[in-house]
CSV table of N, CA and C in Angstrom, one decimal:
chain,number,residue,atom,x,y,z
W,5,ILE,N,15.0,-5.4,-16.4
W,5,ILE,CA,13.8,-5.1,-15.7
W,5,ILE,C,12.7,-5.9,-16.2
W,6,ALA,N,12.0,-6.6,-15.3
W,6,ALA,CA,10.9,-7.5,-15.7
W,6,ALA,C,9.6,-6.6,-15.8
W,7,THR,N,8.9,-6.8,-16.9
W,7,THR,CA,7.7,-6.0,-17.1
W,7,THR,C,6.5,-6.9,-17.3
W,8,ALA,N,6.6,-8.1,-17.7
W,8,ALA,CA,5.5,-9.0,-17.9
W,8,ALA,C,5.0,-9.4,-16.6
W,9,ALA,N,3.7,-9.5,-16.5
W,9,ALA,CA,3.1,-9.8,-15.2
W,9,ALA,C,3.6,-11.2,-14.6
W,10,SER,N,3.9,-12.1,-15.5
W,10,SER,CA,4.4,-13.4,-15.0
W,10,SER,C,5.8,-13.3,-14.5
W,11,ASP,N,6.6,-12.5,-15.1
W,11,ASP,CA,8.0,-12.2,-14.6
W,11,ASP,C,7.9,-11.5,-13.2
W,12,VAL,N,7.1,-10.5,-13.1
W,12,VAL,CA,6.9,-9.8,-11.9
W,12,VAL,C,6.4,-10.7,-10.8
W,13,SER,N,5.4,-11.5,-11.1
W,13,SER,CA,4.8,-12.4,-10.1
W,13,SER,C,5.8,-13.3,-9.5
W,14,ALA,N,6.8,-13.8,-10.2
W,14,ALA,CA,7.8,-14.6,-9.7
W,14,ALA,C,8.6,-13.9,-8.6
W,15,VAL,N,8.8,-12.6,-8.7
W,15,VAL,CA,9.5,-11.9,-7.7
W,15,VAL,C,8.6,-11.4,-6.5
W,16,VAL,N,7.4,-10.9,-6.8
W,16,VAL,CA,6.6,-10.4,-5.8
W,16,VAL,C,5.7,-11.3,-5.1
W,17,ASP,N,5.3,-12.5,-5.7
W,17,ASP,CA,4.4,-13.4,-5.1
W,17,ASP,C,4.9,-13.8,-3.7
W,18,PRO,N,6.1,-14.2,-3.5
W,18,PRO,CA,6.5,-14.6,-2.1
W,18,PRO,C,6.3,-13.4,-1.1
W,19,LEU,N,6.6,-12.2,-1.5
W,19,LEU,CA,6.4,-11.1,-0.6
W,19,LEU,C,4.9,-10.9,-0.3
W,20,PHE,N,4.1,-10.9,-1.3
W,20,PHE,CA,2.6,-10.8,-1.1
W,20,PHE,C,2.1,-11.9,-0.3
W,21,HIS,N,2.6,-13.1,-0.4
W,21,HIS,CA,2.1,-14.3,0.4
W,21,HIS,C,2.5,-14.0,1.9
W,22,GLU,N,3.7,-13.6,2.1
W,22,GLU,CA,4.2,-13.3,3.5
W,22,GLU,C,3.3,-12.3,4.1
W,23,TYR,N,3.1,-11.2,3.3
W,23,TYR,CA,2.2,-10.1,3.8
W,23,TYR,C,0.9,-10.6,4.2
W,24,GLY,N,0.2,-11.4,3.3
W,24,GLY,CA,-1.1,-11.9,3.6
W,24,GLY,C,-1.1,-12.8,4.8
W,25,GLU,N,-0.1,-13.7,5.0
W,25,GLU,CA,0.0,-14.6,6.1
W,25,GLU,C,0.2,-13.8,7.4
W,26,TRP,N,1.0,-12.8,7.3
W,26,TRP,CA,1.3,-11.9,8.5
W,26,TRP,C,0.0,-11.2,9.0
W,27,VAL,N,-0.7,-10.6,8.0
W,27,VAL,CA,-2.0,-9.9,8.3
W,27,VAL,C,-3.0,-10.9,8.9
W,28,ALA,N,-3.1,-12.1,8.3
W,28,ALA,CA,-4.0,-13.1,8.8
W,28,ALA,C,-3.7,-13.5,10.2
W,29,ARG,N,-2.4,-13.7,10.5
W,29,ARG,CA,-2.0,-14.1,11.9
W,29,ARG,C,-2.3,-13.0,12.9
W,30,ARG,N,-2.0,-11.8,12.5
W,30,ARG,CA,-2.3,-10.7,13.4
W,30,ARG,C,-3.8,-10.5,13.7
W,31,LEU,N,-4.6,-10.6,12.6
W,31,LEU,CA,-6.1,-10.4,12.8
W,31,LEU,C,-6.6,-11.5,13.7
W,32,GLU,N,-6.1,-12.8,13.5
W,32,GLU,CA,-6.6,-13.9,14.3
W,32,GLU,C,-6.2,-13.6,15.8
W,33,GLN,N,-4.9,-13.2,16.0
W,33,GLN,CA,-4.4,-13.0,17.3
W,33,GLN,C,-5.0,-11.8,18.0
W,34,ASP,N,-5.2,-10.7,17.3
W,34,ASP,CA,-5.7,-9.5,17.9
W,34,ASP,C,-7.2,-9.4,18.0
W,35,VAL,N,-8.0,-9.9,17.0
W,35,VAL,CA,-9.4,-9.7,17.0
W,35,VAL,C,-10.2,-10.9,16.8
W,36,GLY,N,-9.5,-12.1,16.6
W,36,GLY,CA,-10.2,-13.3,16.5
W,36,GLY,C,-10.8,-13.6,15.1
W,37,ILE,N,-10.4,-12.9,14.1
W,37,ILE,CA,-10.9,-13.2,12.8
W,37,ILE,C,-9.9,-14.2,12.1
W,38,THR,N,-10.5,-15.3,11.6
W,38,THR,CA,-9.7,-16.3,11.0
W,38,THR,C,-9.9,-16.4,9.5
W,39,PHE,N,-8.8,-16.4,8.8
W,39,PHE,CA,-8.9,-16.6,7.4
W,39,PHE,C,-8.3,-18.0,7.0
W,40,THR,N,-9.1,-18.7,6.2
W,40,THR,CA,-8.6,-20.0,5.8
W,40,THR,C,-7.6,-19.8,4.7
W,41,GLU,N,-7.0,-20.9,4.3
W,41,GLU,CA,-6.0,-20.9,3.2
W,41,GLU,C,-6.7,-20.5,1.9
W,42,ALA,N,-8.0,-21.0,1.8
W,42,ALA,CA,-8.8,-20.6,0.6
W,42,ALA,C,-9.1,-19.1,0.6
W,43,ASP,N,-9.4,-18.5,1.7
W,43,ASP,CA,-9.6,-17.1,1.8
W,43,ASP,C,-8.4,-16.3,1.4
W,44,LEU,N,-7.2,-16.7,1.9
W,44,LEU,CA,-5.9,-16.1,1.5
W,44,LEU,C,-5.6,-16.2,0.1
W,45,ALA,N,-5.9,-17.4,-0.5
W,45,ALA,CA,-5.6,-17.6,-1.9
W,45,ALA,C,-6.6,-16.8,-2.8
W,46,ARG,N,-7.8,-16.7,-2.4
W,46,ARG,CA,-8.8,-15.8,-3.1
W,46,ARG,C,-8.3,-14.3,-3.1
W,47,HIS,N,-7.9,-13.9,-1.9
W,47,HIS,CA,-7.5,-12.5,-1.8
W,47,HIS,C,-6.2,-12.3,-2.6
W,48,HIS,N,-5.3,-13.2,-2.5
W,48,HIS,CA,-4.0,-13.1,-3.3
W,48,HIS,C,-4.3,-13.1,-4.8
W,49,ASP,N,-5.2,-14.0,-5.3
W,49,ASP,CA,-5.5,-14.0,-6.7
W,49,ASP,C,-6.2,-12.7,-7.2
W,50,ALA,N,-7.0,-12.2,-6.3
W,50,ALA,CA,-7.7,-10.9,-6.7
W,50,ALA,C,-6.7,-9.8,-6.8
W,51,PHE,N,-5.7,-9.8,-5.9
W,51,PHE,CA,-4.7,-8.7,-6.0
W,51,PHE,C,-3.8,-9.0,-7.2
W,52,LYS,N,-3.5,-10.2,-7.5
W,52,LYS,CA,-2.7,-10.5,-8.7
W,52,LYS,C,-3.4,-10.0,-10.0
W,53,GLY,N,-4.7,-10.0,-9.9
W,53,GLY,CA,-5.5,-9.5,-11.1
W,53,GLY,C,-5.3,-8.0,-11.3
W,54,GLU,N,-4.7,-7.3,-10.2
W,54,GLU,CA,-4.4,-5.9,-10.3
W,54,GLU,C,-3.1,-5.6,-11.0
W,55,LEU,N,-2.2,-6.6,-11.2
W,55,LEU,CA,-0.9,-6.4,-11.7
W,55,LEU,C,-0.9,-5.6,-13.0
W,56,PRO,N,-1.8,-5.9,-14.0
W,56,PRO,CA,-1.7,-5.0,-15.2
W,56,PRO,C,-1.9,-3.5,-14.9
W,57,ARG,N,-2.7,-3.2,-13.9
W,57,ARG,CA,-2.9,-1.8,-13.6
W,57,ARG,C,-1.7,-1.2,-12.9
W,58,LEU,N,-1.0,-2.0,-12.0
W,58,LEU,CA,0.2,-1.6,-11.3
W,58,LEU,C,1.3,-1.4,-12.3
W,59,LEU,N,1.4,-2.2,-13.3
W,59,LEU,CA,2.4,-2.2,-14.3
W,59,LEU,C,2.1,-1.3,-15.5
W,60,GLY,N,0.9,-0.7,-15.5
W,60,GLY,CA,0.5,0.2,-16.6
W,60,GLY,C,1.2,1.5,-16.5
W,61,PRO,N,0.8,2.4,-17.4
W,61,PRO,CA,1.5,3.7,-17.5
W,61,PRO,C,1.5,4.5,-16.3
W,62,ARG,N,0.5,4.5,-15.5
W,62,ARG,CA,0.5,5.4,-14.3
W,62,ARG,C,0.5,4.7,-13.0
W,63,GLY,N,0.8,3.4,-13.1
W,63,GLY,CA,0.9,2.6,-11.9
W,63,GLY,C,2.4,2.3,-11.6
W,64,ARG,N,2.7,1.7,-10.4
W,64,ARG,CA,4.0,1.4,-10.1
W,64,ARG,C,4.0,0.1,-9.2
W,65,LEU,N,5.0,-0.7,-9.3
W,65,LEU,CA,5.2,-1.8,-8.4
W,65,LEU,C,6.7,-1.8,-8.1
W,66,LEU,N,7.0,-1.5,-6.9
W,66,LEU,CA,8.4,-1.3,-6.5
W,66,LEU,C,8.8,-2.5,-5.6
W,67,VAL,N,10.0,-3.0,-5.9
W,67,VAL,CA,10.6,-4.1,-5.0
W,67,VAL,C,11.9,-3.5,-4.5
W,68,ALA,N,12.1,-3.6,-3.2
W,68,ALA,CA,13.4,-3.2,-2.6
W,68,ALA,C,14.2,-4.4,-2.4
W,69,ARG,N,15.5,-4.3,-2.7
W,69,ARG,CA,16.4,-5.4,-2.6
W,69,ARG,C,17.5,-5.0,-1.6
W,70,LEU,N,18.0,-6.0,-0.9
W,70,LEU,CA,19.1,-5.9,0.0
W,70,LEU,C,20.1,-7.0,-0.4
W,71,ASP,N,21.3,-6.7,-0.8
W,71,ASP,CA,22.2,-7.7,-1.3
W,71,ASP,C,21.6,-8.6,-2.3
W,72,GLY,N,20.8,-8.0,-3.2
W,72,GLY,CA,20.2,-8.8,-4.3
W,72,GLY,C,18.9,-9.5,-4.0
W,73,ASP,N,18.6,-9.6,-2.7
W,73,ASP,CA,17.4,-10.4,-2.3
W,73,ASP,C,16.2,-9.4,-2.1
W,74,PRO,N,15.0,-9.7,-2.6
W,74,PRO,CA,13.8,-8.9,-2.4
W,74,PRO,C,13.5,-8.9,-0.9
W,75,VAL,N,13.4,-7.7,-0.3
W,75,VAL,CA,13.1,-7.5,1.1
W,75,VAL,C,11.9,-6.7,1.3
W,76,GLY,N,11.4,-6.0,0.3
W,76,GLY,CA,10.2,-5.1,0.5
W,76,GLY,C,9.5,-4.8,-0.8
W,77,VAL,N,8.3,-4.4,-0.7
W,77,VAL,CA,7.4,-4.2,-1.8
W,77,VAL,C,6.4,-3.1,-1.5
W,78,GLY,N,6.0,-2.4,-2.5
W,78,GLY,CA,4.9,-1.4,-2.4
W,78,GLY,C,4.4,-1.1,-3.8
W,79,ALA,N,3.1,-0.8,-3.9
W,79,ALA,CA,2.5,-0.5,-5.2
W,79,ALA,C,1.8,0.8,-5.2
W,80,LEU,N,1.7,1.4,-6.4
W,80,LEU,CA,0.9,2.6,-6.6
W,80,LEU,C,-0.2,2.2,-7.7
W,81,LYS,N,-1.4,2.2,-7.2
W,81,LYS,CA,-2.5,1.7,-8.1
W,81,LYS,C,-3.3,3.0,-8.6
W,82,PRO,N,-3.4,3.2,-9.9
W,82,PRO,CA,-4.3,4.2,-10.4
W,82,PRO,C,-5.7,4.0,-10.0
W,83,VAL,N,-6.4,5.0,-9.5
W,83,VAL,CA,-7.8,4.9,-9.1
W,83,VAL,C,-8.6,5.7,-10.2
W,84,ASP,N,-8.2,6.9,-10.4
W,84,ASP,CA,-8.8,7.7,-11.5
W,84,ASP,C,-7.8,8.7,-11.9
W,85,ASP,N,-8.2,9.7,-12.7
W,85,ASP,CA,-7.2,10.7,-13.2
W,85,ASP,C,-6.4,11.4,-12.2
W,86,THR,N,-7.0,11.6,-11.0
W,86,THR,CA,-6.4,12.5,-10.0
W,86,THR,C,-6.0,11.7,-8.7
W,87,THR,N,-6.4,10.4,-8.6
W,87,THR,CA,-6.2,9.7,-7.4
W,87,THR,C,-5.4,8.4,-7.6
W,88,ALA,N,-4.5,8.1,-6.8
W,88,ALA,CA,-3.8,6.8,-6.8
W,88,ALA,C,-3.8,6.2,-5.4
W,89,GLU,N,-3.7,4.9,-5.3
W,89,GLU,CA,-3.7,4.3,-4.0
W,89,GLU,C,-2.5,3.5,-3.7
W,90,ILE,N,-1.9,3.6,-2.6
W,90,ILE,CA,-0.7,2.8,-2.2
W,90,ILE,C,-1.2,1.5,-1.6
W,91,LYS,N,-0.7,0.4,-2.2
W,91,LYS,CA,-1.1,-0.9,-1.8
W,91,LYS,C,0.1,-1.8,-1.4
W,92,ARG,N,-0.2,-2.7,-0.6
W,92,ARG,CA,0.8,-3.8,-0.2
W,92,ARG,C,2.2,-3.3,0.2
W,93,MET,N,2.2,-2.3,1.0
W,93,MET,CA,3.5,-1.9,1.6
W,93,MET,C,3.9,-3.0,2.6
W,94,TYR,N,5.0,-3.6,2.3
W,94,TYR,CA,5.5,-4.7,3.2
W,94,TYR,C,7.0,-4.8,3.2
W,95,VAL,N,7.6,-4.9,4.3
W,95,VAL,CA,9.0,-5.1,4.5
W,95,VAL,C,9.2,-6.4,5.3
W,96,ARG,N,10.0,-7.3,4.8
W,96,ARG,CA,10.3,-8.5,5.5
W,96,ARG,C,10.9,-8.2,6.9
W,97,PRO,N,10.6,-9.0,7.9
W,97,PRO,CA,11.1,-8.7,9.3
W,97,PRO,C,12.6,-8.4,9.4
W,98,ALA,N,13.4,-9.2,8.6
W,98,ALA,CA,14.9,-9.1,8.7
W,98,ALA,C,15.3,-7.7,8.2
W,99,ALA,N,14.5,-7.0,7.4
W,99,ALA,CA,14.9,-5.7,6.8
W,99,ALA,C,14.2,-4.6,7.5
W,100,GLN,N,13.4,-4.8,8.5
W,100,GLN,CA,12.7,-3.8,9.1
W,100,GLN,C,13.7,-3.0,10.0
W,101,GLY,N,13.4,-1.7,10.1
W,101,GLY,CA,14.3,-0.8,10.9
W,101,GLY,C,15.5,-0.3,10.1
W,102,LEU,N,15.6,-0.7,8.8
W,102,LEU,CA,16.7,-0.2,8.0
W,102,LEU,C,16.3,0.9,7.0
W,103,GLY,N,15.1,1.4,7.1
W,103,GLY,CA,14.7,2.5,6.2
W,103,GLY,C,14.1,2.0,4.9
W,104,VAL,N,13.9,0.7,4.8
W,104,VAL,CA,13.4,0.2,3.5
W,104,VAL,C,12.0,0.7,3.2
W,105,GLY,N,11.1,0.6,4.2
W,105,GLY,CA,9.7,1.0,4.1
W,105,GLY,C,9.6,2.5,3.8
W,106,ARG,N,10.4,3.3,4.5
W,106,ARG,CA,10.5,4.7,4.2
W,106,ARG,C,10.9,5.0,2.8
W,107,ALA,N,11.9,4.3,2.3
W,107,ALA,CA,12.4,4.5,0.9
W,107,ALA,C,11.4,4.1,-0.1
W,108,ILE,N,10.6,3.0,0.1
W,108,ILE,CA,9.6,2.6,-0.8
W,108,ILE,C,8.5,3.7,-0.8
W,109,LEU,N,8.1,4.1,0.4
W,109,LEU,CA,7.0,5.1,0.4
W,109,LEU,C,7.4,6.4,-0.2
W,110,LEU,N,8.6,6.9,0.0
W,110,LEU,CA,9.2,8.1,-0.6
W,110,LEU,C,9.1,8.0,-2.1
W,111,ARG,N,9.6,6.9,-2.6
W,111,ARG,CA,9.6,6.7,-4.1
W,111,ARG,C,8.2,6.7,-4.6
W,112,LEU,N,7.2,6.0,-3.9
W,112,LEU,CA,5.9,5.9,-4.4
W,112,LEU,C,5.2,7.3,-4.4
W,113,VAL,N,5.5,8.1,-3.4
W,113,VAL,CA,4.9,9.5,-3.4
W,113,VAL,C,5.6,10.3,-4.5
W,114,GLN,N,6.9,10.2,-4.7
W,114,GLN,CA,7.5,10.9,-5.8
W,114,GLN,C,7.0,10.5,-7.1
W,115,GLU,N,6.7,9.2,-7.3
W,115,GLU,CA,6.2,8.7,-8.6
W,115,GLU,C,4.7,9.3,-8.8
W,116,ALA,N,4.0,9.3,-7.7
W,116,ALA,CA,2.6,9.8,-7.8
W,116,ALA,C,2.6,11.3,-8.2
W,117,ARG,N,3.5,12.1,-7.6
W,117,ARG,CA,3.7,13.5,-8.0
W,117,ARG,C,4.1,13.6,-9.5
W,118,ALA,N,5.0,12.8,-9.9
W,118,ALA,CA,5.5,12.8,-11.3
W,118,ALA,C,4.4,12.5,-12.3
W,119,GLU,N,3.4,11.6,-11.8
W,119,GLU,CA,2.3,11.3,-12.7
W,119,GLU,C,1.2,12.3,-12.6
W,120,ARG,N,1.4,13.3,-11.8
W,120,ARG,CA,0.4,14.4,-11.6
W,120,ARG,C,-0.9,14.0,-10.9
W,121,TYR,N,-0.8,13.0,-10.0
W,121,TYR,CA,-1.9,12.7,-9.2
W,121,TYR,C,-2.1,13.9,-8.2
W,122,ALA,N,-3.3,14.2,-7.8
W,122,ALA,CA,-3.6,15.2,-6.8
W,122,ALA,C,-3.6,14.6,-5.4
W,123,THR,N,-4.0,13.3,-5.3
W,123,THR,CA,-4.2,12.7,-4.0
W,123,THR,C,-3.7,11.2,-4.1
W,124,VAL,N,-3.0,10.9,-3.0
W,124,VAL,CA,-2.7,9.5,-2.8
W,124,VAL,C,-3.4,9.0,-1.5
W,125,ARG,N,-4.0,7.8,-1.6
W,125,ARG,CA,-4.7,7.3,-0.4
W,125,ARG,C,-4.2,5.9,-0.1
W,126,LEU,N,-4.5,5.4,1.1
W,126,LEU,CA,-4.1,4.1,1.5
W,126,LEU,C,-5.0,3.6,2.6
W,127,GLU,N,-5.0,2.3,2.8
W,127,GLU,CA,-5.7,1.7,3.9
W,127,GLU,C,-4.6,1.0,4.8
W,128,THR,N,-4.7,1.1,6.1
W,128,THR,CA,-3.8,0.4,7.0
W,128,THR,C,-4.6,-0.2,8.1
W,129,LEU,N,-4.2,-1.3,8.5
W,129,LEU,CA,-4.9,-2.0,9.7
W,129,LEU,C,-4.5,-1.3,11.0
W,130,ARG,N,-5.4,-1.3,11.9
W,130,ARG,CA,-5.1,-0.6,13.2
W,130,ARG,C,-3.8,-1.1,13.9
W,131,PHE,N,-3.5,-2.4,13.8
W,131,PHE,CA,-2.3,-2.9,14.4
W,131,PHE,C,-1.0,-2.5,13.8
W,132,MET,N,-1.1,-1.9,12.6
W,132,MET,CA,0.1,-1.5,11.9
W,132,MET,C,0.6,-0.1,12.3
W,133,THR,N,0.9,0.0,13.6
W,133,THR,CA,1.2,1.3,14.2
W,133,THR,C,2.5,2.0,13.7
W,134,THR,N,3.5,1.1,13.4
W,134,THR,CA,4.7,1.7,12.9
W,134,THR,C,4.5,2.3,11.5
W,135,ALA,N,3.8,1.6,10.7
W,135,ALA,CA,3.4,2.1,9.4
W,135,ALA,C,2.6,3.4,9.5
W,136,GLN,N,1.7,3.4,10.4
W,136,GLN,CA,0.8,4.6,10.5
W,136,GLN,C,1.7,5.8,10.9
W,137,ALA,N,2.6,5.6,11.8
W,137,ALA,CA,3.5,6.7,12.2
W,137,ALA,C,4.3,7.2,11.0
W,138,MET,N,4.8,6.3,10.2
W,138,MET,CA,5.5,6.7,9.0
W,138,MET,C,4.6,7.5,8.0
W,139,TYR,N,3.4,7.0,7.8
W,139,TYR,CA,2.5,7.7,6.9
W,139,TYR,C,2.2,9.1,7.4
W,140,ARG,N,2.0,9.2,8.7
W,140,ARG,CA,1.7,10.6,9.3
W,140,ARG,C,2.9,11.5,9.1
W,141,ALA,N,4.1,10.9,9.3
W,141,ALA,CA,5.3,11.7,9.1
W,141,ALA,C,5.5,12.2,7.7
W,142,PHE,N,4.9,11.5,6.7
W,142,PHE,CA,4.9,12.0,5.3
W,142,PHE,C,3.7,13.0,5.0
W,143,GLY,N,2.9,13.2,6.0
W,143,GLY,CA,1.7,14.1,5.8
W,143,GLY,C,0.4,13.5,5.6
W,144,PHE,N,0.3,12.1,5.6
W,144,PHE,CA,-1.0,11.5,5.4
W,144,PHE,C,-1.9,11.8,6.6
W,145,VAL,N,-3.1,12.0,6.4
W,145,VAL,CA,-4.1,12.3,7.4
W,145,VAL,C,-5.2,11.2,7.3
W,146,GLU,N,-5.9,11.0,8.5
W,146,GLU,CA,-7.0,10.1,8.4
W,146,GLU,C,-8.2,10.7,7.7
W,147,VAL,N,-8.9,9.9,7.0
W,147,VAL,CA,-10.1,10.3,6.3
W,147,VAL,C,-11.2,9.2,6.4
W,148,PRO,N,-12.4,9.5,6.1
W,148,PRO,CA,-13.5,8.5,6.2
W,148,PRO,C,-13.2,7.4,5.1
W,149,ARG,N,-13.8,6.3,5.2
W,149,ARG,CA,-13.6,5.2,4.2
W,149,ARG,C,-14.0,5.8,2.9
W,150,PHE,N,-13.1,5.4,1.9
W,150,PHE,CA,-13.3,5.8,0.5
W,150,PHE,C,-13.9,4.7,-0.3
W,151,ASP,N,-14.6,5.1,-1.4
W,151,ASP,CA,-15.1,4.2,-2.4
W,151,ASP,C,-14.1,3.2,-2.9
W,152,GLY,N,-14.4,2.0,-3.1
W,152,GLY,CA,-13.5,1.0,-3.6
W,152,GLY,C,-12.5,0.4,-2.6
W,153,SER,N,-12.9,0.6,-1.3
W,153,SER,CA,-12.0,0.1,-0.2
W,153,SER,C,-11.9,-1.4,-0.2
W,154,GLU,N,-10.7,-1.9,-0.2
W,154,GLU,CA,-10.5,-3.3,-0.1
W,154,GLU,C,-10.9,-3.9,1.2
W,155,ALA,N,-10.8,-3.1,2.3
W,155,ALA,CA,-11.2,-3.5,3.6
W,155,ALA,C,-12.7,-3.7,3.7
W,156,ALA,N,-13.4,-2.9,3.0
W,156,ALA,CA,-14.9,-3.1,3.0
W,156,ALA,C,-15.3,-4.4,2.4
W,157,THR,N,-14.6,-4.8,1.3
W,157,THR,CA,-14.9,-6.1,0.6
W,157,THR,C,-14.5,-7.3,1.5
W,158,ALA,N,-13.6,-7.1,2.4
W,158,ALA,CA,-13.1,-8.2,3.3
W,158,ALA,C,-13.7,-8.0,4.7
W,159,ALA,N,-14.7,-7.2,4.9
W,159,ALA,CA,-15.4,-6.9,6.1
W,159,ALA,C,-14.4,-6.5,7.2
W,160,LEU,N,-13.4,-5.7,6.9
W,160,LEU,CA,-12.4,-5.3,7.8
W,160,LEU,C,-12.5,-3.8,8.2
W,161,ASP,N,-13.5,-3.2,7.8
W,161,ASP,CA,-13.7,-1.7,8.1
W,161,ASP,C,-13.4,-1.4,9.6
W,162,PRO,N,-14.0,-2.1,10.5
W,162,PRO,CA,-13.8,-1.7,11.9
W,162,PRO,C,-12.3,-1.7,12.4
W,163,PHE,N,-11.5,-2.4,11.6
W,163,PHE,CA,-10.1,-2.6,12.0
W,163,PHE,C,-9.1,-1.8,11.1
W,164,THR,N,-9.7,-1.0,10.3
W,164,THR,CA,-8.9,-0.3,9.2
W,164,THR,C,-8.9,1.2,9.5
W,165,ILE,N,-7.8,1.9,9.2
W,165,ILE,CA,-7.7,3.3,9.2
W,165,ILE,C,-7.4,3.7,7.7
W,166,PHE,N,-8.2,4.7,7.3
W,166,PHE,CA,-8.1,5.2,5.9
W,166,PHE,C,-7.3,6.5,5.9
W,167,MET,N,-6.3,6.6,5.0
W,167,MET,CA,-5.5,7.8,5.1
W,167,MET,C,-5.3,8.4,3.7
W,168,GLU,N,-5.0,9.7,3.6
W,168,GLU,CA,-4.8,10.3,2.4
W,168,GLU,C,-3.8,11.4,2.4
W,169,LEU,N,-3.1,11.6,1.3
W,169,LEU,CA,-2.1,12.7,1.2
W,169,LEU,C,-2.4,13.6,0.1
W,170,ASP,N,-2.6,14.9,0.3
W,170,ASP,CA,-2.9,15.8,-0.8
W,170,ASP,C,-1.6,16.2,-1.5
W,171,LEU,N,-1.5,15.9,-2.8
W,171,LEU,CA,-0.3,16.2,-3.6
W,171,LEU,C,-0.5,17.4,-4.4
W,172,ASP,N,-1.7,18.0,-4.3
W,172,ASP,CA,-2.0,19.2,-5.2
W,172,ASP,C,-1.4,20.4,-4.6
W,173,VAL,N,0.0,20.5,-4.8
W,173,VAL,CA,0.8,21.5,-4.2
W,173,VAL,C,0.4,22.9,-4.7
W,174,GLU,N,0.0,23.1,-5.9
W,174,GLU,CA,-0.4,24.4,-6.4
W,174,GLU,C,-1.6,24.9,-5.7
W,175,ARG,N,-2.6,24.0,-5.4
W,175,ARG,CA,-3.8,24.4,-4.7
W,175,ARG,C,-3.4,24.7,-3.3
W,176,LEU,N,-2.5,23.9,-2.7
W,176,LEU,CA,-2.1,24.2,-1.3
W,176,LEU,C,-1.4,25.5,-1.2
W,177,VAL,N,-0.5,25.8,-2.1
W,177,VAL,CA,0.2,27.1,-2.1
W,177,VAL,C,-0.8,28.3,-2.2
W,178,ALA,N,-1.8,28.1,-3.1
W,178,ALA,CA,-2.8,29.2,-3.3
W,178,ALA,C,-3.6,29.4,-2.0
W,179,SER,N,-3.8,28.3,-1.2
W,179,SER,CA,-4.7,28.4,0.0
W,179,SER,C,-3.9,28.9,1.2
W,180,GLY,N,-2.5,29.0,1.0
W,180,GLY,CA,-1.7,29.5,2.1
W,180,GLY,C,-1.4,28.4,3.2
W,181,ALA,N,-1.5,27.1,2.8
W,181,ALA,CA,-1.3,26.1,3.8
W,181,ALA,C,0.1,26.2,4.3
W,182,PRO,N,0.3,25.9,5.6
W,182,PRO,CA,1.7,26.0,6.2
W,182,PRO,C,2.7,25.1,5.4
W,183,GLY,N,3.9,25.7,5.3
W,183,GLY,CA,5.0,25.0,4.7
W,183,GLY,C,4.9,25.0,3.1
W,184,CYS,N,3.9,25.7,2.6
W,184,CYS,CA,3.7,25.7,1.1
W,184,CYS,C,4.0,27.1,0.5
W,185,GLN,N,4.5,28.0,1.2
W,185,GLN,CA,4.8,29.3,0.7
W,185,GLN,C,6.2,29.4,0.0
């Protein structure tokens, strides 16, 4: 298992680059926002700066492999003692429809519970409708923009949906929430 940021970068960089290029293409195609190569590089470098937090004690960086080849990625970024954020969920087109994204999300949610987070949040762009359906199936609900939003720093608020999953099961049971008795 690779744990040094440089070892991890060698595996995840291609996936993160593909993700960034795909998002940039869709934003240009759907809403006319153009990102230059320099914009993409800045955004990618900023995210790479998060690797120590993702690889730290309460963070996670998962890579899904199919026949030994990396086909998907997802990260759990600690925000504070009670909140984590899911970042960079991406599955290569050749592996889409095989349950890879669902498996990554399930594992990230399980890991968040194991780390005793009360809340997991995420940002998803409006065109990512398949991902949104999966998030909703897991119980994520739409919420107002949260502090520290990556979309806000990239001026993508109007094209972003903010979602959250309440993991505080004990509080939910005490409140009598459906499915928690």
